[in-house]
PDB file of N, CA, C and O in Angstrom:
ATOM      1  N   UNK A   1      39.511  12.898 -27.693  1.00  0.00           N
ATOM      2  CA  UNK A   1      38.988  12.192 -28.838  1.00  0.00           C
ATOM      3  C   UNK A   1      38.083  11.055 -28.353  1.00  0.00           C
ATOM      4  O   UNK A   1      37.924  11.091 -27.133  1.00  0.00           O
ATOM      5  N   UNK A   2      37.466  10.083 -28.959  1.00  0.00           N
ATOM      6  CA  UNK A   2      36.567   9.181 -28.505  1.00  0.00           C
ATOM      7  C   UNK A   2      37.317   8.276 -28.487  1.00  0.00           C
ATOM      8  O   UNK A   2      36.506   7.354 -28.569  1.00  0.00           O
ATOM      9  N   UNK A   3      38.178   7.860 -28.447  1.00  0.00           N
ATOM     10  CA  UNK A   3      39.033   7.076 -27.635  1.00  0.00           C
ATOM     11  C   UNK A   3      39.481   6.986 -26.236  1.00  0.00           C
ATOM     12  O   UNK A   3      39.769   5.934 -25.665  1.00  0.00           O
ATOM     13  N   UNK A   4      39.524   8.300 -25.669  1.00  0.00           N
ATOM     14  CA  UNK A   4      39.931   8.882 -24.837  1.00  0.00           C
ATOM     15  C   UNK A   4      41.496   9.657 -24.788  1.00  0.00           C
ATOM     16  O   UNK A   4      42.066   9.740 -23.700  1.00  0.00           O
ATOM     17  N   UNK A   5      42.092  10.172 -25.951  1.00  0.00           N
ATOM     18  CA  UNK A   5      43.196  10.407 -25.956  1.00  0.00           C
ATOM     19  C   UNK A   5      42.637  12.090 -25.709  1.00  0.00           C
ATOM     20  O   UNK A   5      41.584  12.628 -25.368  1.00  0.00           O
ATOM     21  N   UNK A   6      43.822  12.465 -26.047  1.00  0.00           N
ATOM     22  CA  UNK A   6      43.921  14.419 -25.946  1.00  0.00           C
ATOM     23  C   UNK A   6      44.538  14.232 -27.559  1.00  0.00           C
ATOM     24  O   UNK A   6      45.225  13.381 -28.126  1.00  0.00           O
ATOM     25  N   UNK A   7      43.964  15.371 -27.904  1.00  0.00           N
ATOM     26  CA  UNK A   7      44.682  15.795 -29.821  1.00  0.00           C
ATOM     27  C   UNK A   7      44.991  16.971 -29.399  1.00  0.00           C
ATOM     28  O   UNK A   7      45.983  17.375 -30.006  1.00  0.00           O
ATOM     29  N   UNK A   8      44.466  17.981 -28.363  1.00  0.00           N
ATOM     30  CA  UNK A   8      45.329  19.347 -28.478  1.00  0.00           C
ATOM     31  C   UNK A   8      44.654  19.480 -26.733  1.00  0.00           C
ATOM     32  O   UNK A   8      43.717  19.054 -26.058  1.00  0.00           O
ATOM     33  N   UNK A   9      46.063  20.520 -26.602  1.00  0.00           N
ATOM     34  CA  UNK A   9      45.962  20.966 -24.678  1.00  0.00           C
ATOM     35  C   UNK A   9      46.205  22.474 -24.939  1.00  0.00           C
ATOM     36  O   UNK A   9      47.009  22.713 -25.840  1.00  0.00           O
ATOM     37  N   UNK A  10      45.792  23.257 -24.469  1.00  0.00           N
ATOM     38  CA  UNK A  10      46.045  24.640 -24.571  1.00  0.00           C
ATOM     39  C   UNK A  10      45.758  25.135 -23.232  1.00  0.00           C
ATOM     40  O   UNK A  10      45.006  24.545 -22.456  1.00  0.00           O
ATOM     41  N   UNK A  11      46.341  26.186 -22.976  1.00  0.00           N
ATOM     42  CA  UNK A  11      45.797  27.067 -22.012  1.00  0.00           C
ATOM     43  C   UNK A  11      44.721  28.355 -22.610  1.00  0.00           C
ATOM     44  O   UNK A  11      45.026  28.964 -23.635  1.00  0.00           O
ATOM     45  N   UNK A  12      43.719  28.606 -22.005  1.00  0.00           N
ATOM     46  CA  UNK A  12      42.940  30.136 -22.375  1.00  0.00           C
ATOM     47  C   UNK A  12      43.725  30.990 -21.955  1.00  0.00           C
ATOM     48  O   UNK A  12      44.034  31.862 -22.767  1.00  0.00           O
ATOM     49  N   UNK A  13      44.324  31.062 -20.574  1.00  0.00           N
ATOM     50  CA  UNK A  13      44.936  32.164 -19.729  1.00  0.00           C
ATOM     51  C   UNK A  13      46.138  31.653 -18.848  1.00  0.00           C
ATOM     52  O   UNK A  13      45.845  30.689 -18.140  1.00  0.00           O
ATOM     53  N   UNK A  14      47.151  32.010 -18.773  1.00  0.00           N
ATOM     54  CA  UNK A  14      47.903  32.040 -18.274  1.00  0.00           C
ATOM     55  C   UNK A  14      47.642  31.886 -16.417  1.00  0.00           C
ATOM     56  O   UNK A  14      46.472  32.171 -16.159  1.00  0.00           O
ATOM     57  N   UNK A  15      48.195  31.633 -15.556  1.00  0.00           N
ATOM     58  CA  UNK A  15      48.048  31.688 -14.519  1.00  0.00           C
ATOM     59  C   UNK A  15      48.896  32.831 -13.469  1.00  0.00           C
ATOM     60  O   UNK A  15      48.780  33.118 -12.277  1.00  0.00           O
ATOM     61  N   UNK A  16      49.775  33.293 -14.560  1.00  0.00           N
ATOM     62  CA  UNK A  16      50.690  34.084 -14.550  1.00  0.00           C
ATOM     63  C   UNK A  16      52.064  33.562 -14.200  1.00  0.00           C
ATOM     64  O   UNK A  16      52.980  34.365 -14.378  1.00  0.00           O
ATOM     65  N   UNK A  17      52.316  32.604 -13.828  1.00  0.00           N
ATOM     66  CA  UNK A  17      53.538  31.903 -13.465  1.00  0.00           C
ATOM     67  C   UNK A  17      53.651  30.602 -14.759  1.00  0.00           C
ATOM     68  O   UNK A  17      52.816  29.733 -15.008  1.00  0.00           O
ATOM     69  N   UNK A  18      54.839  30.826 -15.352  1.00  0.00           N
ATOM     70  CA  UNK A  18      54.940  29.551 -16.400  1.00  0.00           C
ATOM     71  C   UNK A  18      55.531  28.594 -15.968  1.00  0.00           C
ATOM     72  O   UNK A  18      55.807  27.848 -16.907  1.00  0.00           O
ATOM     73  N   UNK A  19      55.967  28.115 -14.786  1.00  0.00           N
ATOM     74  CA  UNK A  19      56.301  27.230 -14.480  1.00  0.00           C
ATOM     75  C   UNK A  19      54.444  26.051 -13.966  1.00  0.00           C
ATOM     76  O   UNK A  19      54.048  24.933 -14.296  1.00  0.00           O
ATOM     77  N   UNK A  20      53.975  26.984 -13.209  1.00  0.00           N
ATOM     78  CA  UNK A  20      52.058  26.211 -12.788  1.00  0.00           C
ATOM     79  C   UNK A  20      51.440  25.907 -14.082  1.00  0.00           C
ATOM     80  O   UNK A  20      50.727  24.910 -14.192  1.00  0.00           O
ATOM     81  N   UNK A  21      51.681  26.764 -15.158  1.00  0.00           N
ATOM     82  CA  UNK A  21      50.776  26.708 -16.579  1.00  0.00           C
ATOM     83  C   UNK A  21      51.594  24.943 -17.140  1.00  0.00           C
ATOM     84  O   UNK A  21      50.907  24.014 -17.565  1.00  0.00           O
ATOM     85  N   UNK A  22      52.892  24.894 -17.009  1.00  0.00           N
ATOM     86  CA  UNK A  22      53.572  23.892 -17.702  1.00  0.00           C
ATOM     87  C   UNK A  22      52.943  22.550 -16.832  1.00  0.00           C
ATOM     88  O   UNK A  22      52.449  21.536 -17.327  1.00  0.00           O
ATOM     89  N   UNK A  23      53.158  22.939 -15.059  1.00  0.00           N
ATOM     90  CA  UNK A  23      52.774  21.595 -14.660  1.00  0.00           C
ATOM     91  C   UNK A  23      51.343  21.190 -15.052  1.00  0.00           C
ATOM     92  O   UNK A  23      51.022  20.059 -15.416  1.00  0.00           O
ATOM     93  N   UNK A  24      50.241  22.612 -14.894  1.00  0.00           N
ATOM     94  CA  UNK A  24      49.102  22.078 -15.063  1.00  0.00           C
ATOM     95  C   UNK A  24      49.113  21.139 -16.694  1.00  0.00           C
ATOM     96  O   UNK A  24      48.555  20.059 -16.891  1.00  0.00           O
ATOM     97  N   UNK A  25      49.565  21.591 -17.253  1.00  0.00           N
ATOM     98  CA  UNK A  25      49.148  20.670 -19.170  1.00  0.00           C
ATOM     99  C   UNK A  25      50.108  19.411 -18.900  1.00  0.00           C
ATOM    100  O   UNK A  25      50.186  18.401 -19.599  1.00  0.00           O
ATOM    101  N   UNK A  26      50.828  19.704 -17.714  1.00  0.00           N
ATOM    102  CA  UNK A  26      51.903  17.941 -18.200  1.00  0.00           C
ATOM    103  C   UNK A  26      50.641  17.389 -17.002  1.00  0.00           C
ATOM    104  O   UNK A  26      50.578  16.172 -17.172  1.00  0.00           O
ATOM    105  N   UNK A  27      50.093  17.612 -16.391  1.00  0.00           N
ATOM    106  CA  UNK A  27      49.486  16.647 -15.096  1.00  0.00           C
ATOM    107  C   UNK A  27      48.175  16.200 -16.185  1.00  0.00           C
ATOM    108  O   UNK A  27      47.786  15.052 -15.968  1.00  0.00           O
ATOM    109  N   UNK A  28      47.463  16.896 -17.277  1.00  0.00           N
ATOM    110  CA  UNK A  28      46.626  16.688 -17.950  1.00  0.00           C
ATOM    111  C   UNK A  28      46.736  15.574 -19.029  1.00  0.00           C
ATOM    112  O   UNK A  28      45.873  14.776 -19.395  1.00  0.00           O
ATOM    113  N   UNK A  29      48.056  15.732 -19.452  1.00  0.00           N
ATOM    114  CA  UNK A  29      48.765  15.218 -20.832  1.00  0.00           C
ATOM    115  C   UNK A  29      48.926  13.593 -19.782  1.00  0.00           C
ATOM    116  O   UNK A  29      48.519  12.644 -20.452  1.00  0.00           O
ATOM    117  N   UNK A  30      49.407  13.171 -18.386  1.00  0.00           N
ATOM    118  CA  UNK A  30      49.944  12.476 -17.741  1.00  0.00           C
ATOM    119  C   UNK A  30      48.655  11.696 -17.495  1.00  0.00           C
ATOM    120  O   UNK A  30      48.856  10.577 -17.022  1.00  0.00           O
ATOM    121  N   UNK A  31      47.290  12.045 -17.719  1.00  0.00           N
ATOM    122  CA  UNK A  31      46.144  11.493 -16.871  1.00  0.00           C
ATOM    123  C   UNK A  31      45.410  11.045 -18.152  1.00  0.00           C
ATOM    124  O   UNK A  31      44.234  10.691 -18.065  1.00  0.00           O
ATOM    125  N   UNK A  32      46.177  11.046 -19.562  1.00  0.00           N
ATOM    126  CA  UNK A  32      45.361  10.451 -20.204  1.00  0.00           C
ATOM    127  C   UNK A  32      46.066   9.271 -20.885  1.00  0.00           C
ATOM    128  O   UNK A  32      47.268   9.216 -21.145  1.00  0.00           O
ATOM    129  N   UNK A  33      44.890   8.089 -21.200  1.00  0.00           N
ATOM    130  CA  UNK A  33      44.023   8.374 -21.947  1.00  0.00           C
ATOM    131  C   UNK A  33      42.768   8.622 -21.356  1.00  0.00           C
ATOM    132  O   UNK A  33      42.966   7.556 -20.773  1.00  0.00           O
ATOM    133  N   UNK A  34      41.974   8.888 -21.054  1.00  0.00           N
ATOM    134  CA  UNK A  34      40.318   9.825 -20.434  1.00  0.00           C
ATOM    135  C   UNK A  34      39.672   8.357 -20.693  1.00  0.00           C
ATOM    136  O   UNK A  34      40.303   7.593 -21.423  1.00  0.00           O
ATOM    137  N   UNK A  35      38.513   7.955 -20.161  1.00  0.00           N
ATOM    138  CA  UNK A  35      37.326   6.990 -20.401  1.00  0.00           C
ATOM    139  C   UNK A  35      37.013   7.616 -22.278  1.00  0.00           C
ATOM    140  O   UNK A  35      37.319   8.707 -22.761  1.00  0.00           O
ATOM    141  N   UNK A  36      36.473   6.694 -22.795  1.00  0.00           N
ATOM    142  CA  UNK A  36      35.964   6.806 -23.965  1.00  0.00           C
ATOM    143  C   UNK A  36      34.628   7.756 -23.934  1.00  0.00           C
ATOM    144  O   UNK A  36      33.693   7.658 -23.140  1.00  0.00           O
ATOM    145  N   UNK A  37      34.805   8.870 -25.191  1.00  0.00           N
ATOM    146  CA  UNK A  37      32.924   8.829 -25.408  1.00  0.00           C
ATOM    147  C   UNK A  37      32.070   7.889 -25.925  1.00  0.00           C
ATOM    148  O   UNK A  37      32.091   7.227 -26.963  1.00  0.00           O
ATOM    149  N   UNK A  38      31.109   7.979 -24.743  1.00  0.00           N
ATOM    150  CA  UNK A  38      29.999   7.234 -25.391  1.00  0.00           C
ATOM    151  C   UNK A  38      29.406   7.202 -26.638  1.00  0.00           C
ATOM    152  O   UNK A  38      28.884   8.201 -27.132  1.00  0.00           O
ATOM    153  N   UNK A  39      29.455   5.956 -27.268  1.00  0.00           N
ATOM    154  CA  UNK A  39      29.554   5.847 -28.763  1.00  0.00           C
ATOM    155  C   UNK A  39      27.819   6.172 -29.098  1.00  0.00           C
ATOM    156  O   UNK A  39      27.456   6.082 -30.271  1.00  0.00           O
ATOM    157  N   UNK A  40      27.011   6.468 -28.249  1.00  0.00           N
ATOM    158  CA  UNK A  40      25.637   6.811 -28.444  1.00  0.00           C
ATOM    159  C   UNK A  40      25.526   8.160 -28.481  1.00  0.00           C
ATOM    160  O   UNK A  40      24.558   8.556 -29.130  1.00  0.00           O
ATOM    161  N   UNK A  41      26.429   9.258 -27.832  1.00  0.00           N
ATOM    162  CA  UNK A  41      26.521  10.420 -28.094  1.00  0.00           C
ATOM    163  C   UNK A  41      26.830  10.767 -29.658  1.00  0.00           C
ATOM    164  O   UNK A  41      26.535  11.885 -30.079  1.00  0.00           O
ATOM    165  N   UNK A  42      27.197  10.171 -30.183  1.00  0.00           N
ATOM    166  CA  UNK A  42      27.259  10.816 -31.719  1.00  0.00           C
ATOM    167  C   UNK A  42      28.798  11.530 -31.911  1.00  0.00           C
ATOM    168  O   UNK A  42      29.254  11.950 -32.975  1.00  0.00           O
ATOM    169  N   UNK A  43      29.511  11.547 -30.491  1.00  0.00           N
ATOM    170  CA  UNK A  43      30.371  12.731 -31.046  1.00  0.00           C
ATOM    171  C   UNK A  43      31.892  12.268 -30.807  1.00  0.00           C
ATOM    172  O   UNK A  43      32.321  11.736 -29.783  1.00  0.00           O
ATOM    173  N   UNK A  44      32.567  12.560 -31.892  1.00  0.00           N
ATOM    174  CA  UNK A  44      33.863  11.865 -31.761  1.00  0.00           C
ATOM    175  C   UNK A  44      35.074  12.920 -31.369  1.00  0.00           C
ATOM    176  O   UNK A  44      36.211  12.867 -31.837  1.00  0.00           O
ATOM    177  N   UNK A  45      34.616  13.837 -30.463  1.00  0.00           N
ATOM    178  CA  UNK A  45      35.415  14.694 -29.546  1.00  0.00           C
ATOM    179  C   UNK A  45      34.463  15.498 -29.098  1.00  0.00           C
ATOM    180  O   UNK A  45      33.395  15.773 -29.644  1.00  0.00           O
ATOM    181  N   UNK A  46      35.189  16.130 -27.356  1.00  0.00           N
ATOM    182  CA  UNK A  46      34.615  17.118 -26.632  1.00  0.00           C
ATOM    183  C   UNK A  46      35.710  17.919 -26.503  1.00  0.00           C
ATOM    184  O   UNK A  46      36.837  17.536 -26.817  1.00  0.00           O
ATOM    185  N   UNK A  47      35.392  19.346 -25.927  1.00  0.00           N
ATOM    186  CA  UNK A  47      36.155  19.860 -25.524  1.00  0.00           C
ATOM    187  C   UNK A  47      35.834  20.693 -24.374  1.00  0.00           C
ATOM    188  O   UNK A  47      34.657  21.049 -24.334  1.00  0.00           O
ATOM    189  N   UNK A  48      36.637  21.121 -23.363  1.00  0.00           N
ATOM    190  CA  UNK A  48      36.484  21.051 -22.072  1.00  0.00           C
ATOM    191  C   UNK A  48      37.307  21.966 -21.780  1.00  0.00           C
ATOM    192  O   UNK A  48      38.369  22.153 -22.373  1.00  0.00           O
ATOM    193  N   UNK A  49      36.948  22.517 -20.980  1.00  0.00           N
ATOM    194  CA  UNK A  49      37.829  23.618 -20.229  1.00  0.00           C
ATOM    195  C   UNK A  49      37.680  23.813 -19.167  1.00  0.00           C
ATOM    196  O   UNK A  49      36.516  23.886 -18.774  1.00  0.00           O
ATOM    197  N   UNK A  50      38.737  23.983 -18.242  1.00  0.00           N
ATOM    198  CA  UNK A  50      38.498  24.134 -16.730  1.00  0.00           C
ATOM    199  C   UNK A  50      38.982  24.982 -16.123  1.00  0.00           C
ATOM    200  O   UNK A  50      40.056  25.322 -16.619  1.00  0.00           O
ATOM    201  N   UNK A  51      38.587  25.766 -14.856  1.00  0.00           N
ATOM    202  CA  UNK A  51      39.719  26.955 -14.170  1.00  0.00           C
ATOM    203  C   UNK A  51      40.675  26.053 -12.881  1.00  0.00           C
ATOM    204  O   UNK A  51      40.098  25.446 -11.979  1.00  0.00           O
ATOM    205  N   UNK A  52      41.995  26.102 -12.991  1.00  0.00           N
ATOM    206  CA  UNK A  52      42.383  25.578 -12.010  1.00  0.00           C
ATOM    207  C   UNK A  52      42.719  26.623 -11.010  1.00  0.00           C
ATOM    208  O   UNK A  52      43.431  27.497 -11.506  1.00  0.00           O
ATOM    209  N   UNK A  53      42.459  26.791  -9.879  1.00  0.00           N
ATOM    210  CA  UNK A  53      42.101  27.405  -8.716  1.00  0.00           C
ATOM    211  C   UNK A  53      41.830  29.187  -9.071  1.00  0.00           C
ATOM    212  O   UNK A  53      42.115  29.793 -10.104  1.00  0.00           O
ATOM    213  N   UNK A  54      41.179  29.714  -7.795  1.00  0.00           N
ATOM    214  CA  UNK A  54      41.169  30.857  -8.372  1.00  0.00           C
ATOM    215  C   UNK A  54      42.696  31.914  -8.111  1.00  0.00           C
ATOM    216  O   UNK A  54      43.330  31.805  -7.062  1.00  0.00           O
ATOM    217  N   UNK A  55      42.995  32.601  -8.882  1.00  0.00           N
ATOM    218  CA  UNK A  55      43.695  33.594  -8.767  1.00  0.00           C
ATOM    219  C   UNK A  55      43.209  34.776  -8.511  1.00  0.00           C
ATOM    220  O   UNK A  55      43.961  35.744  -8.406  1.00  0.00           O
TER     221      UNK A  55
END
């Protein structure tokens, strides 16, 4: 959010192990609140997605 909080964490894909899927969203959920968006961008959320390592 433009605050820097999280409003929703999801996974796209599984990593196949649910124990890595759980740590990855608590290490995400743990690292926020995020820097703010820039209030000149116009936008009062991003959303982002990332691959954590390859499988």
């Amino acid at each position: 959010m433009a605050d820097g909080s999280v409003s929703d964490l999801q996974l796209v894909e599984s990593s196949g192990s649910a124990e890595l899927d759980q740590f990855a969203l608590k290490l995400v959920r743990q690292q926020a609140p995020f820097p703010p968006i820039p209030p000149e961008t116009g936008l009062s959320s991003w959303v982002f997605r990332a691959r954590i390592g390859p499988f």
